[in-house]
Coordinates of C-alpha atoms in Angstrom, one line a residue:
Chain A
M1 CA 6.6 -68.0 54.4
S2 CA 6.6 -71.9 55.3
E3 CA 9.3 -74.6 54.7
D4 CA 7.1 -76.2 52.0
S5 CA 7.7 -72.7 50.3
R6 CA 11.3 -72.4 50.9
S7 CA 12.7 -75.5 50.1
P8 CA 11.9 -75.7 46.0
I9 CA 13.2 -72.3 45.8
R10 CA 16.9 -72.9 47.2
R11 CA 17.0 -75.8 45.0
D12 CA 16.5 -74.0 42.3
A13 CA 18.6 -71.5 43.7
A14 CA 21.1 -74.3 43.9
A15 CA 20.5 -75.5 40.6
I16 CA 21.4 -72.1 39.3
A17 CA 24.2 -71.6 41.7
A18 CA 25.9 -74.9 40.5
Y19 CA 26.3 -73.6 36.8
A20 CA 27.0 -70.0 38.2
G21 CA 30.2 -72.3 39.7
A22 CA 30.8 -73.7 36.5
F23 CA 30.8 -70.8 34.5
G24 CA 33.0 -69.2 37.2
A25 CA 35.4 -71.4 36.6
S26 CA 35.6 -71.2 33.3
F27 CA 36.0 -67.5 33.6
G28 CA 39.1 -67.8 35.9
A29 CA 40.4 -69.8 33.6
V30 CA 39.8 -67.5 30.6
S31 CA 40.9 -64.2 32.7
V32 CA 44.2 -65.9 33.8
A33 CA 44.5 -66.8 29.7
S34 CA 44.2 -63.4 28.7
G35 CA 46.8 -61.9 30.6
L36 CA 45.4 -61.0 33.9
T37 CA 46.6 -61.8 37.3
I38 CA 44.5 -64.2 39.9
A39 CA 44.0 -60.5 42.1
Q40 CA 42.8 -59.0 39.0
T41 CA 40.5 -61.7 37.9
M42 CA 39.1 -62.2 41.4
V43 CA 38.2 -58.4 41.8
L44 CA 36.4 -58.6 38.7
S45 CA 34.4 -61.4 40.3
L46 CA 34.1 -60.2 43.7
V47 CA 33.4 -56.4 42.7
M48 CA 31.9 -56.4 39.2
F49 CA 29.6 -59.9 39.6
S50 CA 28.1 -59.6 36.4
G51 CA 29.6 -62.4 34.2
A52 CA 28.4 -60.8 30.8
S53 CA 30.5 -57.7 31.7
Q54 CA 33.3 -59.7 32.8
F55 CA 33.4 -61.7 29.9
A56 CA 33.7 -59.0 27.8
L57 CA 36.3 -56.9 29.5
V58 CA 38.8 -60.2 29.9
G59 CA 37.8 -60.0 26.3
V60 CA 38.7 -57.6 25.2
I61 CA 42.1 -57.3 26.9
G62 CA 43.0 -60.5 25.7
G63 CA 42.4 -59.8 22.2
G64 CA 45.3 -57.2 22.3
G65 CA 42.7 -54.2 23.3
A66 CA 44.0 -51.6 25.5
G67 CA 42.9 -51.7 28.8
L68 CA 40.8 -49.0 29.3
A69 CA 39.1 -49.7 25.8
A70 CA 37.7 -52.6 27.4
V71 CA 35.7 -50.6 30.0
P72 CA 33.0 -49.0 28.2
T73 CA 31.8 -52.7 26.7
A74 CA 31.7 -54.0 30.4
L75 CA 29.7 -50.9 31.4
L76 CA 27.1 -51.0 28.7
L77 CA 26.6 -55.1 29.5
G78 CA 26.1 -53.6 33.3
V79 CA 23.5 -50.9 32.5
R80 CA 20.8 -53.6 32.4
N81 CA 21.3 -54.1 35.9
M82 CA 20.6 -50.9 36.8
F83 CA 16.8 -51.3 35.1
Y84 CA 16.5 -54.7 37.1
G85 CA 17.2 -52.6 40.4
V86 CA 13.7 -51.3 39.3
P87 CA 11.5 -54.3 40.3
I88 CA 13.9 -55.8 42.8
A89 CA 13.7 -52.5 45.1
G90 CA 9.7 -52.8 44.4
I91 CA 10.2 -56.5 45.5
L92 CA 12.4 -56.0 48.6
G93 CA 10.5 -53.4 50.1
R94 CA 11.4 -50.7 52.1
R95 CA 13.1 -52.7 54.9
G96 CA 14.8 -54.4 52.1
R97 CA 16.9 -51.3 50.5
S98 CA 17.4 -49.4 53.3
G99 CA 20.3 -48.6 54.5
P100 CA 23.2 -51.3 54.8
R101 CA 21.0 -54.0 53.4
R102 CA 21.0 -52.0 50.2
L103 CA 24.3 -51.7 49.3
V104 CA 24.5 -55.6 50.0
A105 CA 21.5 -56.3 48.1
A106 CA 22.6 -53.9 45.0
Q107 CA 25.6 -56.4 44.1
L108 CA 23.7 -59.0 44.0
V109 CA 21.2 -57.7 41.2
I110 CA 21.9 -59.5 38.1
D111 CA 19.9 -61.8 35.4
E112 CA 19.3 -65.0 37.4
T113 CA 18.8 -62.8 40.6
T114 CA 16.0 -60.6 38.9
A115 CA 14.5 -63.8 36.8
M116 CA 14.2 -66.1 40.3
A117 CA 12.3 -62.9 42.2
V118 CA 10.3 -62.0 39.0
G119 CA 9.3 -66.0 38.4
R120 CA 7.8 -65.7 41.8
D121 CA 3.9 -64.8 42.6
V122 CA 4.3 -64.3 46.6
P123 CA 6.1 -61.1 47.9
A124 CA 7.7 -63.6 50.8
E125 CA 9.2 -65.7 48.3
Q126 CA 10.3 -63.4 45.5
R127 CA 12.3 -62.0 48.5
Y128 CA 13.2 -65.4 49.4
A129 CA 14.5 -66.4 45.9
F130 CA 16.5 -63.0 45.6
W131 CA 18.4 -63.6 48.1
A132 CA 18.6 -67.7 48.1
T133 CA 19.6 -66.9 44.4
G134 CA 22.2 -64.0 44.9
V135 CA 23.8 -65.3 48.2
M136 CA 24.3 -68.9 46.9
G137 CA 25.6 -67.5 43.3
F138 CA 27.9 -64.9 44.7
L139 CA 29.9 -67.8 46.8
L140 CA 29.8 -70.4 43.9
W141 CA 31.1 -67.9 41.2
N142 CA 33.7 -66.3 43.2
C143 CA 34.6 -70.4 44.6
G144 CA 34.6 -71.3 40.6
T145 CA 36.5 -68.0 39.6
L146 CA 39.3 -69.1 41.8
A147 CA 39.3 -72.6 40.9
G148 CA 39.7 -71.5 37.2
A149 CA 42.3 -69.0 37.7
L150 CA 44.4 -71.7 39.9
G151 CA 43.8 -74.7 37.8
G152 CA 44.0 -72.5 34.3
S153 CA 44.0 -74.7 31.3
A154 CA 42.9 -78.0 33.7
I155 CA 39.2 -76.6 33.1
G156 CA 37.9 -78.2 30.2
D157 CA 35.3 -76.1 27.9
P158 CA 31.9 -75.5 29.7
A159 CA 30.5 -76.1 26.0
T160 CA 31.4 -79.6 25.9
L161 CA 28.8 -80.6 28.8
G162 CA 26.2 -78.2 27.0
L163 CA 26.4 -75.3 29.8
D164 CA 25.9 -73.0 27.5
A165 CA 22.8 -73.8 27.0
M166 CA 21.6 -73.6 30.6
A167 CA 22.0 -69.7 30.5
P168 CA 18.9 -69.1 27.9
A169 CA 17.0 -71.9 29.3
S170 CA 17.0 -70.7 32.9
F171 CA 15.9 -67.3 31.9
L172 CA 13.2 -68.7 29.8
A173 CA 11.9 -71.1 32.4
L174 CA 12.1 -68.4 34.8
V175 CA 10.3 -65.8 32.7
W176 CA 7.7 -68.6 32.0
P177 CA 5.3 -67.9 34.2
R178 CA 5.0 -64.1 33.1
L179 CA 4.4 -65.0 29.8
R180 CA 0.5 -65.9 31.4
S181 CA -0.9 -62.7 30.3
A182 CA -0.9 -61.2 26.0
E183 CA 0.5 -58.0 27.0
A184 CA 3.6 -59.9 28.8
R185 CA 3.6 -62.3 25.5
W186 CA 4.0 -59.2 23.1
V187 CA 6.3 -57.7 25.6
G188 CA 8.9 -60.3 25.6
A189 CA 8.4 -61.1 21.7
G190 CA 9.0 -57.9 21.1
G191 CA 11.8 -57.5 23.0
A192 CA 13.6 -60.8 21.7
L193 CA 13.3 -59.3 18.2
V194 CA 14.3 -55.8 18.5
A195 CA 17.4 -57.4 20.1
T196 CA 17.6 -59.8 17.7
A197 CA 17.8 -56.9 14.5
L198 CA 20.0 -54.8 16.7
I199 CA 22.6 -57.3 16.9
P200 CA 24.6 -56.6 14.0
L201 CA 24.0 -52.6 13.9
V202 CA 25.2 -51.7 17.5
P203 CA 28.1 -52.4 20.0
A204 CA 27.3 -55.9 22.3
G205 CA 24.6 -54.8 25.5
V206 CA 22.9 -52.1 23.3
P207 CA 20.3 -54.7 21.7
V208 CA 19.4 -56.1 25.4
L209 CA 19.0 -52.4 27.0
A210 CA 16.8 -51.6 23.0
A211 CA 13.9 -54.0 24.8
A212 CA 13.4 -51.6 27.5
P213 CA 11.4 -48.9 26.0
I214 CA 9.0 -51.4 25.0
A215 CA 8.4 -52.4 28.8
V216 CA 8.3 -48.7 29.6
V217 CA 5.9 -48.0 27.2
T218 CA 3.7 -50.9 27.8
G219 CA 3.4 -50.3 31.3
L220 CA 2.7 -46.4 31.1
F221 CA 0.0 -46.9 28.5
P222 CA -1.8 -50.1 28.6
R223 CA -4.1 -50.9 26.8
R224 CA -7.8 -51.0 28.6
G225 CA -8.6 -54.6 29.8
A226 CA -5.3 -56.1 29.4
T227 CA -2.7 -55.8 32.2
A228 CA 0.8 -56.7 33.3
E229 CA -1.0 -58.6 36.8
G230 CA -2.9 -60.7 33.9
G231 CA -0.3 -63.9 35.7
Q232 CA -0.6 -62.7 39.2
R233 CA -3.0 -64.7 41.8
Chain B
M1 CA 47.2 -50.3 33.2
I2 CA 45.0 -53.4 33.3
W3 CA 44.1 -52.9 37.0
V4 CA 43.1 -49.2 36.2
A5 CA 40.3 -50.6 33.9
V6 CA 39.7 -53.6 36.0
V7 CA 39.1 -51.1 38.9
V8 CA 37.1 -48.5 36.8
A9 CA 35.2 -51.0 35.4
S10 CA 34.5 -53.0 38.6
V11 CA 32.9 -50.2 40.6
G12 CA 31.1 -48.4 37.8
C13 CA 29.2 -51.9 37.3
Y14 CA 28.5 -51.7 41.0
L15 CA 27.4 -48.0 40.9
L16 CA 24.9 -49.0 37.9
K17 CA 23.4 -51.6 40.2
L18 CA 23.3 -49.3 43.3
A19 CA 21.7 -46.6 41.0
G20 CA 18.7 -48.9 39.9
M21 CA 18.1 -49.7 43.8
S22 CA 18.1 -46.2 44.6
L23 CA 14.6 -44.4 43.0
P24 CA 12.8 -43.2 46.4
A25 CA 9.8 -45.3 47.8
S26 CA 7.6 -42.5 46.1
V27 CA 8.1 -43.5 42.4
L28 CA 8.7 -47.0 43.1
E29 CA 5.0 -47.5 44.3
R30 CA 3.4 -45.5 41.8
P31 CA 1.3 -48.0 39.9
D32 CA 2.4 -46.9 36.2
V33 CA 6.0 -47.5 37.8
R34 CA 5.0 -50.9 38.9
R35 CA 3.5 -52.0 35.9
V36 CA 6.9 -51.1 34.2
A37 CA 8.8 -52.9 36.8
L38 CA 6.6 -55.6 35.8
L39 CA 7.2 -55.8 32.1
L40 CA 11.0 -54.3 32.1
P41 CA 12.6 -58.1 32.8
V42 CA 10.3 -59.7 30.5
A43 CA 11.5 -57.5 28.0
M44 CA 14.7 -57.7 29.1
L45 CA 15.6 -61.3 29.9
S46 CA 13.3 -62.5 26.3
A47 CA 16.2 -60.1 24.7
L48 CA 18.6 -61.5 26.7
V49 CA 17.6 -65.4 25.3
A50 CA 17.3 -63.5 21.6
V51 CA 21.3 -62.4 21.8
E52 CA 22.5 -65.4 23.7
L53 CA 20.8 -67.7 20.6
F54 CA 21.5 -65.2 17.6
D55 CA 24.4 -63.4 18.2
G56 CA 27.4 -64.8 16.9
G57 CA 30.2 -62.1 17.6
G58 CA 28.3 -58.8 16.1
V59 CA 26.4 -60.3 13.3
L60 CA 23.4 -62.6 13.3
G61 CA 25.0 -66.3 13.4
V62 CA 23.3 -69.6 15.4
D63 CA 25.1 -72.3 17.0
P64 CA 22.0 -75.0 15.9
W65 CA 23.1 -77.4 18.9
L66 CA 22.9 -74.7 20.9
L67 CA 19.7 -73.9 20.1
A68 CA 18.3 -77.5 19.9
G69 CA 18.9 -77.4 23.2
V70 CA 17.0 -74.3 24.0
G71 CA 14.3 -75.8 22.0
A72 CA 14.3 -78.7 24.3
A73 CA 13.8 -76.9 27.5
V74 CA 10.7 -75.5 25.5
V75 CA 9.1 -78.4 24.9
A76 CA 10.4 -79.3 28.9
L77 CA 8.2 -76.0 29.8
L78 CA 5.2 -76.9 27.6
L79 CA 5.3 -80.2 29.4
R80 CA 4.8 -78.2 32.7
Q81 CA 8.6 -80.1 34.1
S82 CA 10.3 -78.1 36.9
F83 CA 13.4 -76.0 36.5
I84 CA 15.8 -78.1 37.2
V85 CA 14.8 -80.5 34.4
V86 CA 14.4 -77.9 32.5
I87 CA 17.9 -76.5 32.7
V88 CA 19.0 -79.9 32.3
V89 CA 17.6 -81.1 29.4
A90 CA 18.7 -78.0 27.8
A91 CA 22.3 -78.6 28.7
A92 CA 22.0 -82.5 28.0
T93 CA 20.3 -82.2 24.6
T94 CA 23.5 -79.7 23.7
A95 CA 26.3 -81.5 24.8
V96 CA 25.2 -84.9 23.3
L97 CA 24.3 -83.1 19.9
R98 CA 27.9 -81.6 20.3
A99 CA 29.6 -85.1 21.0
L100 CA 27.9 -86.9 18.3
T101 CA 28.8 -84.0 15.5

């Protein structure tokens, strides 16, 4: 893989890592304000390393919930990373998912790394995008968390800077190239619709999981002439 | 008690990630599994975008400035802008609209 194809991937990964750093800082501040210690806050960012689950956990604890009541919500929000593991394992290939590498790679399987990896067409670029986004994102998320936990209320509200618009915009941008096939467009629209319809009906985390069966059914029973490879070279 | 919750939930989230990565190669390389693997992120990330836009805390709700920011990102995508331009346009649109109101 040439430097020409690496440098734009690194640039995009750095942009994701930058907003991960800013979000990490707000997580650190929120976590300490919710009654967790700095050490507990850092364990979450280092070991859980999954923004939605972390915010949910400290949210329940901060809202006065008994500690253990927060666990199922955090886990439910983490289940989607398990589904992401399937395409990522395929992208990393046999070498990338053997031995200790698999243990490290697994920790980096989150929304951002999955979106960056599947947003590329060439396998070598997909692997590079996964690792670049994962390593930079992990470092900045944790540095940000520590800064936020120490700085506390000095950290401004990320909403003021519009940072909360960056996550959905980035997922959309990264899924965009995949939407070249009609089949993928239907799957994406179906996932969004099902999730939206379920928001008032089921606990947090479930709406996104409910989109998975759409991909499974469509993948197992493809219509003739329509394949998910439509966007591939 | 907080420590127990932190450790159990953190280790649990890691094991979920590891479980997904641990399907055997014989399964991962089947053509139907590859098709599903290609479509899973499309379905789930689209669902995630919808939830980030329309989840008002367990009820349907929308922050119009957030929606406008993501709408601006779609325009940038249609104009074939780069990834960084797209996410900066989204954040700037939302931030400016919030500052004005």
